[in-house]
Amino acid sequence: MTGSEFIAGVFPYITIGLFLLGTGWRFVRWLSLPAHVKWTLYPVPEGIAGQLRYMIKEIFTFETLYRFNRRLWIGTFSLHMAMGGFVLFLILYLAHWSPAFPVRASLWLLLISLIYIIWLRMNDRNLRALSTFEEYFNLAFLAVVAAASLIASAPHGLFSPRAYIIGLLTFRPDGVQLTGDQLLAVFLGGLFLIYLPWSKMVHYVSKYFTYHMINWQKH
Amino acid sequence: MSEIKDETRGADPKYAFRSEAPLPREERVARLLKTLEGILKAGIYDLPLEMYLNTCAKCNNCAEQCQVYQATGDVRDLPAWRSNLLRRVYRKHFTPSGKLFGRLVGAKEVTEEDIDAMVDGFYRCTMCRRCAVNCPLAVDNALITRIGRVILGDLGFAPKNMTGSVKTQLLDGGNTSAIPKAAFIDTLDFLEEELQDEAGVPIPIPRDVEGAEFLFAAPVSDYIMEADTLIGIAKTFHAAKASWTIGTENFDAINYGLFYSDEKLEKILNRLLAEARRLKCKTLVIGECGHATKAGLLFQKVYGRSEYQDIKIKSILEVSHRFLKEGRLRLDPAKNPDLVTYHDPCNLGRGAGLYEEPRELLRAAVMNYIEMTPTRGMNYCCGGGGGLVIAEDLHTWRMEVGGLKKVEQLRATKAKIVVAPCANCKKQLRELIQFHKLDMELAGLHDVLGKALVFEKNP
Ligand code: SF4
Ligand code: SF4
C-alpha cells in the first residue's frame, strides 16, 4: 500500500474511529463524575419541554452571545451554521439532491467566519486579553482545513468527490485517483477530527453536562 | 536560575484587605498546588469543577453581565480572565496536555505574583453568578472564584474580619458577634416587649422548646442590626400558629465558611444541625440570610453528618410563603402604602430559586410594588456579595465599584423602600443608600410583612 492509498482509503476510517472514541471517552468520563454539590442555577427552565426549547433556541440562534457580544456572535453564529450547512449539503449532494455549489459555499462561509474571528480576537482589547495560543491555534487549524477543502473540492478533471466519499461510506474505498491537494484535505480534515474531542472545542459534548447535569439539576 | 530568582523575589504588594496570617511568600506556591490537588482528590466538586476548568470558550460574554466589570472596564475584572488565573495552573499541573504542551494549551506554572493576582482578583468577584446565566457553555465563574478563595484561605489569605468572626463563632457556645448567652436571652425578652407594644397582644419568642416543628436561626447580626426583621418573623410564626423555637445554645446561622473555607463551612453547619437535633426539631429554618441559606441547602448532603441528614433545611421565605398559601396570615396592605421594590439576593435567587415566594408575600403585604429592571435571574448583585461586605477594608470598593450598577438600578425604580431578605445585602444596600444619597429606605421582607399582619386584640 502506498502512502496516498493509505491516506485515501484507510486513514479516514482511523479518523472517524478516533473521533468517536475520543468523544465517547469524554462523555463517559464526565458521566462517571458525580455532582455531589448541586450547583444548580435558577431559574431552571420548566420541565423537559422547557429545557429542550431553551437548548434548541440556543443551538440555532446563539441567543446568549447575540445579546451580550454581538460582534463575536456574527462570526461564531455563521461559523457554526457553516459547519451545519456543510454537513447537511454534503449529505444532499451525495444523495444527488443538491449540486456541489452549496457545499462549497458553506466552506467559504466557514473560512471567512474563521478569519473574522481571528481578526476580532486580535483587535478587540478584551478578547485579545483572554485569547491564548490555543484559541488562535484552534481557529487557524480549522481555517486551514476549510481552505484545503475548498482547494480540493474545486472541479478536478474527471474525478468526482462524490464517488470517493460514497466509496468510503460503502466500505469500498477507491482513492487512487485523488490528487495531491485532495489527499492533503483528507489528511488535515482527519487530523482535525482526531484532535477535536481532546481540544476545548469539545463543547458539543460538555454543554450537555453543564446545562443538564449541573445548571438544571434540582435540589 | 533559581538562586537569582530567590534574590530578586519580591515582597508582598499592598493587598486590598488585611489577612490574619498569610504564609511566608516562598511557601505559597507549593501549598497552593497541594491544596488544589486535595480539592480535586476530595471529589466534592467533581463534575462542575472539571467542566468549568476545562471548557471556557473565552468568548467574553460574561463580562457584559458582570457588575464589577461594568463598573471598572478593567481587563483584570473580566470574569474569564480572572478564572484563568486558576484554570491555567490547573491545566499545567493536573492535565496531561498542559504538562506536555504548557503555554501552547494555555497552561502556566504558578508564581508568587500569580498568587498576588488571585488575592486581588478573587476578592473582586462577589460570586453572584450573574455571569453564568448567559454563558453559552454554562460555565460558572463564581465556583472558580469560590475554589480560588478556598485555596487562598488555606494560604492564610481571607479578610481578617471574616476569619476573626469565624474563630469567635467556633468557640464553645460562640457566635460571630460574640454575644453571650445571657445577653442574648435579654435581647429576646426585649424583643418580646417590643412585640407586645406593636401588636397589642402578647407574642412570645419561644426558646429551647423541645419537639417544636421549626428551629429558627437568624444571622446573629440581626439581633443587633435588624430587630424589625426578627419582630416580623416572630409575628409571622405566631399568626400562623406554628410550633417554633429558638435554640439558646446555638442561635447564629451565619456561615462564612461558604466564602473561604470548606472545613469551616462543615463545622459551622454541623453545629447548627446539632442544635436542631438537641431540640428534636424536624426543620431548621434559616432567617433572612442568603449565604447561610445556600450553605445549608447546598452543602448539607456533602458536609452534614450522616445522623443529621433527616433534618430539613428551609429558608424563612419558603416557610412564610407556605403560611400565606395556607391562609394562615391576615394581612392589611394599607399598613405599607409606600412604593416598594424587591432586590433578589443572589444566593436566594440564582442560588436557591426563591423568586416568586418573596414576591407573593410582598404583593399581599404592600399597596404599591414595582419590579427592578432587570429582575429575578438577571437582577444585579448588591455589590457586597461573596462575603465582601464583611471586609471593612473593601468598603470604598463596594460603594464605588461593586454596588455601582445596583445604585443605578435602585434609583430608576423611584421606590421609597427596597426590600432585601438577606443580612449581607441589607448592610451593603443601607451603606449604598447613604453613600449615594438615595431617597430610599432599606427594609427586610419580614419588616414589611410584620407591619401588615393583623392580630385579633381579644383572644
Ligand atoms: S461567557 Fe462562559 S465561555 Fe464565555 S468567556 Fe465567559 S465563562 Fe468563558
Ligand atoms: S460571579 Fe458576579 S461578580 Fe463574579 S464574575 Fe460573575 S458576574 Fe462578576
Coordinates of N, CA and C in Angstrom, one line a residue, chain A residues 26 29-31 33-43 54 58 63-69 72 121 124-127 129-135 137 195 198-200 202-203 205-207 209-211 213-215 219, chain B residues 43-48 50-52 54-61 64-65 69 73 75 78 80-81 91 103-106 129 132-138 140 143 146 294 297-299 302 349-353 355 377-378:
Chain A
R26 N -14.7 11.1 26.5 CA -15.1 12.4 27.2 C -16.5 12.2 27.8
R29 N -16.4 9.7 30.7 CA -15.6 10.3 31.8 C -16.5 11.3 32.6
W30 N -17.1 12.2 31.9 CA -17.9 13.2 32.6 C -19.2 12.5 33.2
L31 N -19.7 11.5 32.5 CA -20.9 10.9 33.1 C -20.5 10.2 34.4
L33 N -18.4 11.2 36.6 CA -18.1 12.1 37.7 C -19.4 12.5 38.4
P34 N -19.4 12.3 39.7 CA -20.6 12.7 40.5 C -20.6 14.2 40.6
A35 N -21.8 14.7 40.8 CA -22.0 16.1 41.1 C -22.6 16.2 42.5
H36 N -21.7 16.0 43.5 CA -22.2 15.9 44.9 C -22.9 17.2 45.3
V37 N -22.1 18.3 45.1 CA -22.7 19.6 45.4 C -23.6 20.0 44.2
K38 N -24.8 20.2 44.4 CA -25.7 20.5 43.3 C -25.6 22.0 43.0
W39 N -24.9 22.3 42.0 CA -24.6 23.7 41.6 C -25.6 24.3 40.7
T40 N -26.9 24.1 41.1 CA -28.0 24.5 40.2 C -28.0 26.0 40.0
L41 N -28.4 26.4 38.8 CA -28.5 27.9 38.6 C -30.0 28.2 38.2
Y42 N -30.6 28.9 39.1 CA -32.1 29.2 38.9 C -32.2 30.5 38.1
P43 N -33.3 30.7 37.4 CA -34.4 29.8 37.2 C -34.0 28.6 36.3
Y54 N -35.2 25.7 25.4 CA -34.0 26.5 25.6 C -32.8 26.1 24.8
E58 N -31.0 28.0 21.8 CA -29.6 28.4 21.9 C -28.7 27.8 20.8
E63 N -28.4 32.7 21.2 CA -29.0 33.9 21.7 C -28.2 34.5 22.8
T64 N -27.5 33.7 23.6 CA -26.7 34.3 24.7 C -25.7 35.2 24.2
L65 N -25.0 34.8 23.2 CA -23.9 35.7 22.6 C -24.6 36.8 21.8
Y66 N -25.7 36.6 21.2 CA -26.4 37.6 20.4 C -26.7 38.8 21.3
R67 N -27.1 38.5 22.6 CA -27.5 39.5 23.5 C -26.3 40.3 24.1
F68 N -25.2 39.6 24.3 CA -24.2 40.3 25.0 C -22.9 40.6 24.3
N69 N -22.7 39.9 23.2 CA -21.4 40.1 22.4 C -21.7 39.9 20.9
L72 N -18.9 39.2 18.3 CA -18.4 37.8 18.2 C -19.5 36.9 17.7
R121 N -10.4 38.6 17.6 CA -9.6 38.2 18.8 C -8.3 39.1 18.9
D124 N -9.9 43.2 19.4 CA -10.8 43.6 20.5 C -9.9 43.5 21.8
R125 N -9.9 44.6 22.5 CA -9.0 44.6 23.7 C -9.3 43.4 24.6
N126 N -10.5 43.2 24.9 CA -10.8 42.1 25.9 C -10.6 40.7 25.4
L127 N -11.1 40.5 24.1 CA -10.9 39.2 23.6 C -9.4 38.9 23.4
A129 N -7.1 40.0 25.4 CA -6.6 39.7 26.8 C -6.9 38.2 27.1
L130 N -8.0 37.7 26.7 CA -8.4 36.4 27.0 C -7.8 35.3 26.2
S131 N -7.5 35.7 24.9 CA -7.1 34.6 24.0 C -5.6 34.2 24.2
T132 N -5.4 32.9 24.2 CA -4.1 32.4 24.3 C -3.7 31.7 23.0
F133 N -2.5 31.2 22.9 CA -2.1 30.5 21.7 C -3.2 29.4 21.2
E134 N -3.7 28.8 22.2 CA -4.7 27.7 22.0 C -5.9 28.2 21.2
E135 N -6.4 29.3 21.5 CA -7.6 29.8 20.8 C -7.2 30.1 19.3
F137 N -4.7 28.9 17.7 CA -4.4 27.6 17.0 C -5.6 26.9 16.5
Y195 N -8.3 15.5 16.7 CA -7.9 16.5 17.7 C -9.2 17.0 18.4
W198 N -10.4 16.2 22.0 CA -9.4 16.5 23.1 C -9.2 18.0 23.3
S199 N -9.7 18.7 22.4 CA -9.5 20.2 22.4 C -10.6 20.8 23.3
K200 N -10.5 22.1 23.4 CA -11.5 22.9 24.1 C -12.8 22.9 23.3
V202 N -14.5 20.7 22.5 CA -15.4 19.6 22.9 C -16.7 20.0 23.5
H203 N -17.0 21.3 23.4 CA -18.3 21.8 24.0 C -19.5 21.2 23.3
V205 N -20.0 18.2 23.5 CA -20.3 17.2 24.5 C -20.6 17.9 25.8
S206 N -19.7 18.9 26.1 CA -19.7 19.4 27.5 C -21.0 20.2 27.8
K207 N -21.6 20.8 26.8 CA -22.8 21.5 27.1 C -23.9 20.7 27.7
F209 N -23.5 18.4 29.8 CA -23.3 18.2 31.2 C -23.5 19.6 32.0
T210 N -22.9 20.6 31.4 CA -23.0 21.9 32.2 C -24.5 22.4 32.3
Y211 N -25.3 22.1 31.3 CA -26.7 22.5 31.4 C -27.5 21.5 32.1
M213 N -26.7 18.5 33.6 CA -26.3 17.8 34.9 C -25.9 18.8 36.0
I214 N -25.7 20.0 35.6 CA -25.3 21.0 36.7 C -26.3 22.1 36.8
N215 N -26.4 22.9 35.8 CA -27.3 24.1 35.9 C -28.8 23.7 36.2
H219 N -32.6 20.7 43.4 CA -32.1 20.1 44.7 C -33.0 18.9 45.1
Chain B
G43 N -13.0 15.3 45.6 CA -14.1 14.9 44.8 C -15.5 15.5 45.1
I44 N -15.5 16.5 46.0 CA -16.8 17.2 46.3 C -17.4 17.9 45.1
Y45 N -16.5 18.5 44.4 CA -17.0 19.4 43.3 C -16.8 18.7 41.9
D46 N -16.5 17.4 41.9 CA -16.1 16.7 40.7 C -16.6 17.3 39.4
L47 N -17.8 17.1 39.1 CA -18.3 17.4 37.8 C -18.3 18.9 37.5
P48 N -18.9 19.8 38.3 CA -18.9 21.2 37.9 C -17.4 21.7 37.8
E50 N -14.6 20.2 37.2 CA -13.8 19.7 36.0 C -14.4 20.4 34.7
M51 N -15.7 20.5 34.6 CA -16.3 21.1 33.4 C -15.8 22.6 33.3
Y52 N -15.9 23.3 34.4 CA -15.6 24.7 34.4 C -14.1 25.0 34.1
N54 N -12.2 23.1 32.4 CA -11.8 22.6 31.1 C -12.4 23.3 29.9
T55 N -13.6 24.0 30.1 CA -14.3 24.3 28.8 C -14.6 25.8 28.5
C56 N -14.0 26.7 29.1 CA -14.4 28.1 28.8 C -14.0 28.4 27.3
A57 N -14.9 29.1 26.6 CA -14.6 29.4 25.2 C -13.9 30.7 25.0
K58 N -13.7 31.4 26.1 CA -13.1 32.8 26.0 C -13.8 33.7 25.1
C59 N -15.1 33.6 25.2 CA -16.0 34.4 24.3 C -16.3 35.8 25.0
N60 N -16.0 35.9 26.2 CA -16.1 37.1 27.0 C -17.6 37.6 27.1
N61 N -18.5 36.7 27.0 CA -19.9 37.0 27.2 C -20.2 37.4 28.6
E64 N -20.0 41.3 30.0 CA -21.1 42.2 29.8 C -22.2 42.0 30.8
Q65 N -22.1 40.9 31.6 CA -23.1 40.7 32.6 C -22.6 40.9 34.0
Y69 N -17.1 44.3 36.3 CA -16.5 44.8 35.0 C -17.2 46.0 34.5
G73 N -14.4 48.5 33.8 CA -13.9 48.3 32.4 C -12.5 47.8 32.4
V75 N -9.4 45.1 32.5 CA -9.2 43.8 32.0 C -9.2 42.7 33.1
L78 N -12.4 41.1 33.9 CA -13.1 40.2 33.0 C -13.2 38.8 33.7
A80 N -13.7 35.8 32.8 CA -12.9 34.7 32.3 C -11.4 34.9 32.5
W81 N -11.0 36.1 32.5 CA -9.6 36.4 32.7 C -9.2 36.0 34.2
R91 N -4.4 23.4 34.5 CA -4.0 22.8 33.3 C -2.6 22.4 33.3
R103 N 2.3 26.3 27.7 CA 1.6 27.5 27.2 C 0.9 27.3 25.9
L104 N 1.3 26.4 25.1 CA 0.6 26.2 23.9 C -0.9 25.8 24.1
V105 N -1.2 25.2 25.2 CA -2.6 24.9 25.5 C -3.1 25.8 26.7
G106 N -2.5 26.9 26.9 CA -2.9 27.9 27.9 C -2.6 27.4 29.3
R129 N -22.9 35.0 40.4 CA -23.4 34.0 39.4 C -24.2 34.7 38.3
A132 N -23.0 33.6 34.9 CA -23.3 32.3 34.4 C -24.6 32.1 33.6
V133 N -25.5 33.1 33.8 CA -26.8 33.0 33.3 C -26.8 32.9 31.7
N134 N -25.9 33.8 31.2 CA -25.8 33.8 29.7 C -24.5 33.3 29.2
C135 N -23.9 32.4 29.9 CA -22.6 31.8 29.4 C -23.1 30.8 28.4
P136 N -22.6 30.9 27.1 CA -23.0 29.9 26.1 C -22.6 28.5 26.5
L137 N -21.6 28.3 27.3 CA -21.1 27.0 27.7 C -21.6 26.6 29.1
A138 N -22.4 27.5 29.7 CA -22.9 27.3 31.0 C -21.7 27.1 32.0
D140 N -19.6 28.5 35.2 CA -19.8 29.4 36.3 C -18.6 29.9 36.9
L143 N -18.0 29.6 40.9 CA -17.5 28.4 41.5 C -15.9 28.4 41.5
R146 N -14.9 30.7 44.1 CA -15.0 30.1 45.4 C -13.9 29.1 45.7
K294 N -27.9 29.3 51.5 CA -27.2 28.5 50.5 C -26.3 27.5 51.1
L297 N -28.5 24.7 52.2 CA -29.2 23.9 51.2 C -28.2 23.1 50.3
L298 N -27.1 23.7 50.0 CA -26.2 23.1 49.0 C -25.3 22.1 49.7
F299 N -24.9 22.4 50.9 CA -23.9 21.5 51.5 C -24.3 20.5 52.6
V302 N -23.4 17.0 51.4 CA -22.0 16.6 51.4 C -21.2 16.8 52.7
G349 N -31.9 33.9 45.0 CA -32.4 33.8 43.7 C -31.7 32.8 42.8
R350 N -30.7 33.2 42.2 CA -29.9 32.3 41.3 C -29.4 31.1 42.1
G351 N -29.2 31.3 43.4 CA -28.6 30.1 44.1 C -29.6 29.2 44.7
A352 N -30.9 29.6 44.9 CA -31.8 28.7 45.5 C -33.2 28.7 44.9
G353 N -33.4 29.6 43.9 CA -34.6 29.6 43.1 C -35.8 30.2 43.9
Y355 N -37.6 33.0 43.9 CA -38.0 34.2 43.2 C -39.4 34.6 43.5
G377 N -33.7 36.3 37.7 CA -32.4 35.7 37.3 C -31.3 36.6 36.9
M378 N -31.7 37.8 36.4 CA -30.7 38.8 35.9 C -30.6 40.0 36.8

